[in-house]
Short mmCIF file of C-alpha atoms in Angstrom, two decimals:
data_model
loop_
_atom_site.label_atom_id
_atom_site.label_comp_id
_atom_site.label_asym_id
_atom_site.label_seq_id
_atom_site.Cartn_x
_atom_site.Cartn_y
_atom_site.Cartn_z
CA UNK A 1 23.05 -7.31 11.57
CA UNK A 2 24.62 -7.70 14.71
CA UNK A 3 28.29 -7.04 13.84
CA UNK A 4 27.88 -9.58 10.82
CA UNK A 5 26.70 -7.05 8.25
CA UNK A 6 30.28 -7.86 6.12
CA UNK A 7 29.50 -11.34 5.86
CA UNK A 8 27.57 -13.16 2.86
CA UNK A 9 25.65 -16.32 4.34
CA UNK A 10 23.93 -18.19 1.08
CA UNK A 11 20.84 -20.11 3.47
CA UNK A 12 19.34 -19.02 6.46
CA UNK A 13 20.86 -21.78 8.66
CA UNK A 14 24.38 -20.24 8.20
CA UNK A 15 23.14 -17.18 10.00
CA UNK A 16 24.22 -16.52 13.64
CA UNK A 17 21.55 -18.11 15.46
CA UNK A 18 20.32 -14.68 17.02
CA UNK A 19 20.03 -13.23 13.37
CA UNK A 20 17.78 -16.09 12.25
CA UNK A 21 13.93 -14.60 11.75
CA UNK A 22 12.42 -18.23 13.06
CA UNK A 23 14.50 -17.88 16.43
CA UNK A 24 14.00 -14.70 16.51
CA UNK A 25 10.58 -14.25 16.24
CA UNK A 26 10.68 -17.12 18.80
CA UNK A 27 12.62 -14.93 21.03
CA UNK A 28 11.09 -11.38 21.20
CA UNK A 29 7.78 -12.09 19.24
CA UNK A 30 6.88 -11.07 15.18
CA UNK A 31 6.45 -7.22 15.91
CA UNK A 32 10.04 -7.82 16.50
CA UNK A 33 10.67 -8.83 13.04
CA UNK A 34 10.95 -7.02 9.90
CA UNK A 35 9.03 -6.89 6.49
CA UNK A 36 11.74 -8.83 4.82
CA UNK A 37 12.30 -11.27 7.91
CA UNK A 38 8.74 -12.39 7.89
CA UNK A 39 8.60 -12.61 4.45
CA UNK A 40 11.60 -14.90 4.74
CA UNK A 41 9.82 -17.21 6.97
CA UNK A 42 6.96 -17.84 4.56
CA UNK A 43 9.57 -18.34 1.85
CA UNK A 44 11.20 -21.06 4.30
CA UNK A 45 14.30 -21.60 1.64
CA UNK A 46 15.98 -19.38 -0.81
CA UNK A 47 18.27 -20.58 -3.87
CA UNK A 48 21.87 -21.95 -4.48
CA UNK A 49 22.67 -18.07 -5.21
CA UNK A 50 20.52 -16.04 -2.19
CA UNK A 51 19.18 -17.04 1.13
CA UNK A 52 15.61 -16.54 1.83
CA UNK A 53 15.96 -13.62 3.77
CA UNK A 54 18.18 -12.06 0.76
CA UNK A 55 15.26 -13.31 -1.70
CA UNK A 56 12.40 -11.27 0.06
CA UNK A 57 14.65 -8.44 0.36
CA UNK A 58 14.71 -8.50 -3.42
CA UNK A 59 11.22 -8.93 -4.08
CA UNK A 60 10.01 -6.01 -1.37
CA UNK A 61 12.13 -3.63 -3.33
CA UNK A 62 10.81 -5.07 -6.36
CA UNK A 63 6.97 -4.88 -5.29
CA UNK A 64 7.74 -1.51 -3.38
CA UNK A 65 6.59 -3.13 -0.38
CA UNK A 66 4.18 -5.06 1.41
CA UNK A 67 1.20 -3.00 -0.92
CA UNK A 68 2.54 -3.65 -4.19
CA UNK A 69 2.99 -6.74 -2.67
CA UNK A 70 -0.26 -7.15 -2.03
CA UNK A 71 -1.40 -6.18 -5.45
CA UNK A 72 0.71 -8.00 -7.76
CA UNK A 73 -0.99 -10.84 -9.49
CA UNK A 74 -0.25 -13.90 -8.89
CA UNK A 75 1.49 -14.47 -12.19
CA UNK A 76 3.82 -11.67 -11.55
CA UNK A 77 4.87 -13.06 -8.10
CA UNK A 78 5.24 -17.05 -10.17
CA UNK A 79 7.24 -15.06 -12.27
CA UNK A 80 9.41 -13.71 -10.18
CA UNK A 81 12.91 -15.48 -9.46
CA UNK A 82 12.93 -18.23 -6.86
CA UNK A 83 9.24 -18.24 -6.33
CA UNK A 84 6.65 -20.25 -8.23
CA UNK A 85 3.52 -21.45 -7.60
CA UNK A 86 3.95 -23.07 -4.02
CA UNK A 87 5.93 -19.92 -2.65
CA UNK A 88 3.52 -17.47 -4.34
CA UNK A 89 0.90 -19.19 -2.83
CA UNK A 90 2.16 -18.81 0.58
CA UNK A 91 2.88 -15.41 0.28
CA UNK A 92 -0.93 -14.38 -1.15
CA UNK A 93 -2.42 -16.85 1.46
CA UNK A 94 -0.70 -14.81 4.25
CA UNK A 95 -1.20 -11.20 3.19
CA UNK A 96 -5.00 -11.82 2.28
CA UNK A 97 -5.07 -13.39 6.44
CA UNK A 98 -3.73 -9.99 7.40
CA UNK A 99 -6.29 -7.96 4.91
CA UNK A 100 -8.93 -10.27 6.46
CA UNK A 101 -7.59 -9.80 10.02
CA UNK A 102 -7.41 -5.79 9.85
CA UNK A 103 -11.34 -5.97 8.79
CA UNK A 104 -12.43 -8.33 10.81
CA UNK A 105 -11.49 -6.07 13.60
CA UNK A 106 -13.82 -2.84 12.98
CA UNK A 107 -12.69 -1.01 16.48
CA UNK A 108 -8.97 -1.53 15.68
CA UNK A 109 -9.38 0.40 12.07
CA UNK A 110 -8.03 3.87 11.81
CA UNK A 111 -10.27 6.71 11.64
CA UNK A 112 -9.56 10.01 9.53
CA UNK A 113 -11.52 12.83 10.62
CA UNK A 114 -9.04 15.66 8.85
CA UNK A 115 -6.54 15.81 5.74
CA UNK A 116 -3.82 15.37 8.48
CA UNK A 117 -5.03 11.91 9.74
CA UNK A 118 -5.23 10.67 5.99
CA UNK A 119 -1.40 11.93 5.70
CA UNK A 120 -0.15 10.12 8.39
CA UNK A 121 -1.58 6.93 6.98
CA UNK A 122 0.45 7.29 3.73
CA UNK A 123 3.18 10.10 3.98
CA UNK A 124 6.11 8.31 4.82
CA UNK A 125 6.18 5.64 2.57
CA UNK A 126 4.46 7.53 -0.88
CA UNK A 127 7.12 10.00 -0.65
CA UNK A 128 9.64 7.69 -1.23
CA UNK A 129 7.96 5.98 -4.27
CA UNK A 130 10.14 6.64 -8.03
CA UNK A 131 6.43 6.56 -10.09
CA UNK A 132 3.18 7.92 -9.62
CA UNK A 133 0.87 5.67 -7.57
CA UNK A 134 -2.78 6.57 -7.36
CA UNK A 135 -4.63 4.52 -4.06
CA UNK A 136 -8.16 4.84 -3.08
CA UNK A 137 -8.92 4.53 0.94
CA UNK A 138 -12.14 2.85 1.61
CA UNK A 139 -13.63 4.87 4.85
CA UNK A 140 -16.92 3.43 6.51
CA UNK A 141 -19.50 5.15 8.08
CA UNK A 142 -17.69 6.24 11.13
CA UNK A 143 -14.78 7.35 9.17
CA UNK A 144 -13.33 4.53 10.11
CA UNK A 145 -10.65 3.28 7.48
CA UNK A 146 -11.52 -0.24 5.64
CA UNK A 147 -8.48 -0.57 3.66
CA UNK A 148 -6.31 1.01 0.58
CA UNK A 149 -6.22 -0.41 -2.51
CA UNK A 150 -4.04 0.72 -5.24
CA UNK A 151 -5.69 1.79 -8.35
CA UNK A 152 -2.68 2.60 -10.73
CA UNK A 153 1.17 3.05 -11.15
CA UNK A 154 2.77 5.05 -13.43
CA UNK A 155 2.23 8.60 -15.52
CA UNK A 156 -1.40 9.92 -13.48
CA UNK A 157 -3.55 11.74 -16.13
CA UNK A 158 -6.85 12.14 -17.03
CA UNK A 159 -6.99 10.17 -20.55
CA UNK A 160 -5.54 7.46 -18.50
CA UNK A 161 -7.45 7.22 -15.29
CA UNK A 162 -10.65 5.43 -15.69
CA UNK A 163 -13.50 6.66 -12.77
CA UNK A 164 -14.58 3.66 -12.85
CA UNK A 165 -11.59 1.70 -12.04
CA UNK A 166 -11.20 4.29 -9.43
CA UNK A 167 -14.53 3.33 -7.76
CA UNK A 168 -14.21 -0.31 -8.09
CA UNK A 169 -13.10 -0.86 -4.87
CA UNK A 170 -15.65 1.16 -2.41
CA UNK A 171 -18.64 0.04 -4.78
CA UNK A 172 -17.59 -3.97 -4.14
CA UNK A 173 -16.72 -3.30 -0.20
CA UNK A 174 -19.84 -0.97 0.08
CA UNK A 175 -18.24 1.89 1.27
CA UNK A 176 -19.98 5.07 2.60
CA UNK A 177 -17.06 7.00 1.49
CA UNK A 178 -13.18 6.99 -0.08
CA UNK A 179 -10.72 9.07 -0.28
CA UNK A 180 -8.04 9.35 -2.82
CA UNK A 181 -4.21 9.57 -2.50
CA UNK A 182 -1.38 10.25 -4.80
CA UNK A 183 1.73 10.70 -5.04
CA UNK A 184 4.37 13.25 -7.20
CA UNK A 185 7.65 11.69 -7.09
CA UNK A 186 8.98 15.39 -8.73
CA UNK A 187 8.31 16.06 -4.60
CA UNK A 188 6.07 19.12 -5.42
CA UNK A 189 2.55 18.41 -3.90
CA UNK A 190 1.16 21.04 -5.94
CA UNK A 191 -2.37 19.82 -7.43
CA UNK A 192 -2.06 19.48 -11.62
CA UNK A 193 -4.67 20.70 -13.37
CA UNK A 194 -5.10 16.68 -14.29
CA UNK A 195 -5.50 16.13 -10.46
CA UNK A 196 -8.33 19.00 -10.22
CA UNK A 197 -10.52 17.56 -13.45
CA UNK A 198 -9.85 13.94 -11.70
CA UNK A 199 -11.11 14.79 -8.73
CA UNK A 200 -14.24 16.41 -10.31
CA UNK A 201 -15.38 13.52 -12.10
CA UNK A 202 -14.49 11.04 -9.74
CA UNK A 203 -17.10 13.60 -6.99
CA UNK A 204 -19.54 13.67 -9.06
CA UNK A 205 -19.46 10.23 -10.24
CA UNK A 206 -19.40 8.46 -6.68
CA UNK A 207 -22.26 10.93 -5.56
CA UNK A 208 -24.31 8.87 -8.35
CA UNK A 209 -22.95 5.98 -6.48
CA UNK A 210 -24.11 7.13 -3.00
CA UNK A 211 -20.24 7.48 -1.87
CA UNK A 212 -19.03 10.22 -0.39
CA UNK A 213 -15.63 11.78 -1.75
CA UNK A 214 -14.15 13.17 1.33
CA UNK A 215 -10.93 14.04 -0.03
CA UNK A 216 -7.97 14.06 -2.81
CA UNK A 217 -4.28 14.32 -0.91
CA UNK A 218 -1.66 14.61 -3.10
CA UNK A 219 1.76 13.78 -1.56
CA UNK A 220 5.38 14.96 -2.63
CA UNK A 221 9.04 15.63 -1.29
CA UNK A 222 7.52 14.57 2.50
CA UNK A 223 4.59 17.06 1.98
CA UNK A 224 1.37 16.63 1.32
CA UNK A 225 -1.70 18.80 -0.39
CA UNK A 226 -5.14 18.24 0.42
CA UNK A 227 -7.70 19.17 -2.38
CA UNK A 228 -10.71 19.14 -0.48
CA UNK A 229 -9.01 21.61 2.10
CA UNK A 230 -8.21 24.34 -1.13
CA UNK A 231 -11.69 23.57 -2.83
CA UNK A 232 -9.88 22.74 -5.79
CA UNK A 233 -12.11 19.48 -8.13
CA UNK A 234 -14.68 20.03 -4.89
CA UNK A 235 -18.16 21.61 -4.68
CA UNK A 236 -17.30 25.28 -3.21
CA UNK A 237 -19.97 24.10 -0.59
CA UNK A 238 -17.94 20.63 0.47
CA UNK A 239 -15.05 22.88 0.75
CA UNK A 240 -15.74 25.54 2.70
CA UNK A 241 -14.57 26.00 6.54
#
């Protein structure tokens, strides 16, 4: 960071005073700032062994990012090295302000009208995940896009997907429709025949719901598949054109 990338600074305060995240963010604003830097600044102090800006380095490649973040419970995050309750605290306090701010603000929400807008939401960072991650993408009535929640993590098969678990999250936010995203960290997109009987019971069981199903993108190697597009778990008639 700024020609000191070969140094080891244990706390935050032995940083160069430009590399700080407080003065920084100070200085050119928090977009400036990175996932790990903010983080930092909600941690306020690390350890004897790792600054604060080292520790949420750790535990965003440990969550996988700000959604796993998101996600964990808040046992896992006490559990975690160098946190505990009072730091854990902070950090769900502060992500649950930004999932509150992002739906607060309707007009500011993504919309996906095609399989390509849903990709672009999700491509970059799903290809780079080591384990299968299955999300669900609450969309409102103007296709408008109400947040992604993550439904699982780790082998993605039928006998281990529950629908229900799937539609948790769109039944509770009372969403018109949802779309569902995962990954294939072999990097082929290629539908399974486990993603095609998913996606058939998870249609027809949000229809019974009264939520639409507009899609099921699978996403691999930087490439993405959508189901809905190749009629494949869909109604040939939701399909077509």
């Amino acid at each position: 960071m700024n020609g000191h990338e070969g140094a080891s600074y244990t706390l935050i305060r032995d940083l160069p005073a430009g590399d700080r995240p407080r003065e920084r963010l100070r200085d050119f604003g928090a977009h400036a700032l990175s996932n790990a830097e903010l983080l930092a600044i909600l941690l306020r102090t690390g350890s004897s062994k790792e600054s604060a800006l080292a520790q949420a380095t750790r535990i965003l490649a440990r969550f996988e990012g700000l959604p796993g973040l998101a996600h964990a419970a808040f046992a896992e995050l006490c559990a975690e090295k160098g946190l505990g309750e009072a730091k854990a605290s902070q950090v769900k306090a502060a992500l649950e302000l930004g999932i509150r701010v992002a739906s607060s603000s309707p007009d500011q929400r993504p919309a996906v009208a095609s399989p390509e807008d849903i990709a672009n939401l999700v491509l970059a960072e799903m290809s780079l995940l080591e384990q299968e991650h299955v999300r669900v993408m609450l969309v409102d009535t103007r296709n408008r896009v109400m947040g992604i929640h993550e439904a699982y993590r780790g082998s993605v098969h039928t006998t281990a997907v529950r629908i229900a678990e799937l539609l948790r999250e769109p039944v509770r936010a009372n969403a018109a429709a949802m779309v569902l995203v995962h990954n294939h960290p072999s990097g082929d997109a290629t539908p399974s025949a486990d993603d095609i009987r998913m996606t058939k019971a998870l249609f027809d069981a949000a229809a019974l719901m009264g939520i639409d199903l507009l899609d099921h993108v699978v996403v691999g190697g930087g490439r993405f598949v959508s189901m809905h597009r190749l009629g494949l778990g869909f109604p040939r008639s939701t399909s077509d054109g």
